[in-house]
């Protein structure tokens, strides 16, 4: 897959109200599986058309079949049980009004050995293979994210350590990825937020991470294991990794620049593309990009998916120019900093705001790279 795609979208798009209501009705047993699938297909088609009309160059289905971006784990892996909110839960802060929010995702814990159910991402891939007008990608939360579901006193009777739980999920992912590739998937994106702990000391404290170097080595090794398995099955496959600092109802959960992880992550993680959040000062400067090797592309997440205010083309071009002081322009691309709806209720923007943001990404990419 070419690495010259310059206008990209991270993944999720705002869900239509009709779909949210239908999903609630389905949970109550008032809507059949078939009826829900038909509405999801309709929403996915609208999401693809939105991206195509805006000029985005690689497509997702907007993640409209998911309750949240973690659905690739929570909705498709068995062995998880609803649980009380963990004391290690992340904080959520919204800049626009200073609000501190509760998490928008149901809390679960590992209570049984993890096992594979029907992968949600496989349904997404089947649909995209027949409906995407160009290259498409499947987004998956990295298995390192399951560490948050491992609870002392609850999960350790099944998996003695968090690392054991992550390894079990990674085994399931390998089978999921093999099936995705057999369906025709040639572009995979891992959403890998476990690196928070090595960027933000508060995130490390909340997640009870004390051995930062050991933690970093573990998540790099886990992600690389999946990447190698994917490429062994499909040589030349495009693999990307997305980092953000939390994205829920226009709130964030972590802060800090990439410097503490840049040399190891950019140098060791075997992806083709890094999608990096760079919409606010919380992400630090562009200096860490000096560690990105020549064969890798950095997709600059300069356009906020959290606020309705539209950035200017001139500002984006200036910031791309600043980034090019540390990484050549031909190794850069542009995107929003994250999805517009990492959870089903979405960020505090309208569908028109979302469209303008995507159009801005495509227009700026055309002006910068041609």
CSV table of C-alpha atoms in Angstrom, one decimal, residues 88-95 99 101-103 193 196-197 199-204 206-207 244-248 250-256 277 282 306 337:
chain,number,residue,atom,x,y,z
A,88,UNK,CA,-7.5,3.3,38.6
A,89,UNK,CA,-9.9,4.9,36.2
A,90,UNK,CA,-8.6,7.8,34.1
A,91,UNK,CA,-9.6,11.3,34.7
A,92,UNK,CA,-11.5,13.2,32.0
A,93,UNK,CA,-11.2,16.9,31.5
A,94,UNK,CA,-13.0,19.1,28.9
A,95,UNK,CA,-11.1,22.3,28.0
A,99,UNK,CA,-15.8,20.0,33.3
A,101,UNK,CA,-16.5,14.0,33.4
A,102,UNK,CA,-17.2,10.4,34.3
A,103,UNK,CA,-16.1,7.7,31.9
A,193,UNK,CA,-3.0,4.1,24.3
A,196,UNK,CA,0.1,7.1,28.2
A,197,UNK,CA,1.8,5.8,31.4
A,199,UNK,CA,4.2,10.1,28.9
A,200,UNK,CA,2.1,11.4,31.8
A,201,UNK,CA,3.1,10.7,35.4
A,202,UNK,CA,-0.5,11.0,36.6
A,203,UNK,CA,-1.5,8.3,34.1
A,204,UNK,CA,1.2,6.1,35.4
A,206,UNK,CA,-3.6,5.9,38.1
A,207,UNK,CA,-2.7,2.7,36.2
A,244,UNK,CA,-3.9,10.1,21.5
A,245,UNK,CA,-4.4,11.4,25.1
A,246,UNK,CA,-8.0,10.4,25.5
A,247,UNK,CA,-11.0,11.4,23.4
A,248,UNK,CA,-14.4,11.2,25.1
A,250,UNK,CA,-14.6,16.4,23.8
A,251,UNK,CA,-12.6,15.6,26.9
A,252,UNK,CA,-9.0,14.4,27.3
A,253,UNK,CA,-7.4,12.1,29.9
A,254,UNK,CA,-3.6,12.4,29.6
A,255,UNK,CA,-1.0,15.0,28.7
A,256,UNK,CA,2.7,15.3,27.8
A,277,UNK,CA,-2.1,13.8,18.3
A,282,UNK,CA,-0.7,19.0,25.7
A,306,UNK,CA,-12.9,17.9,20.0
A,337,UNK,CA,-6.1,14.4,16.1
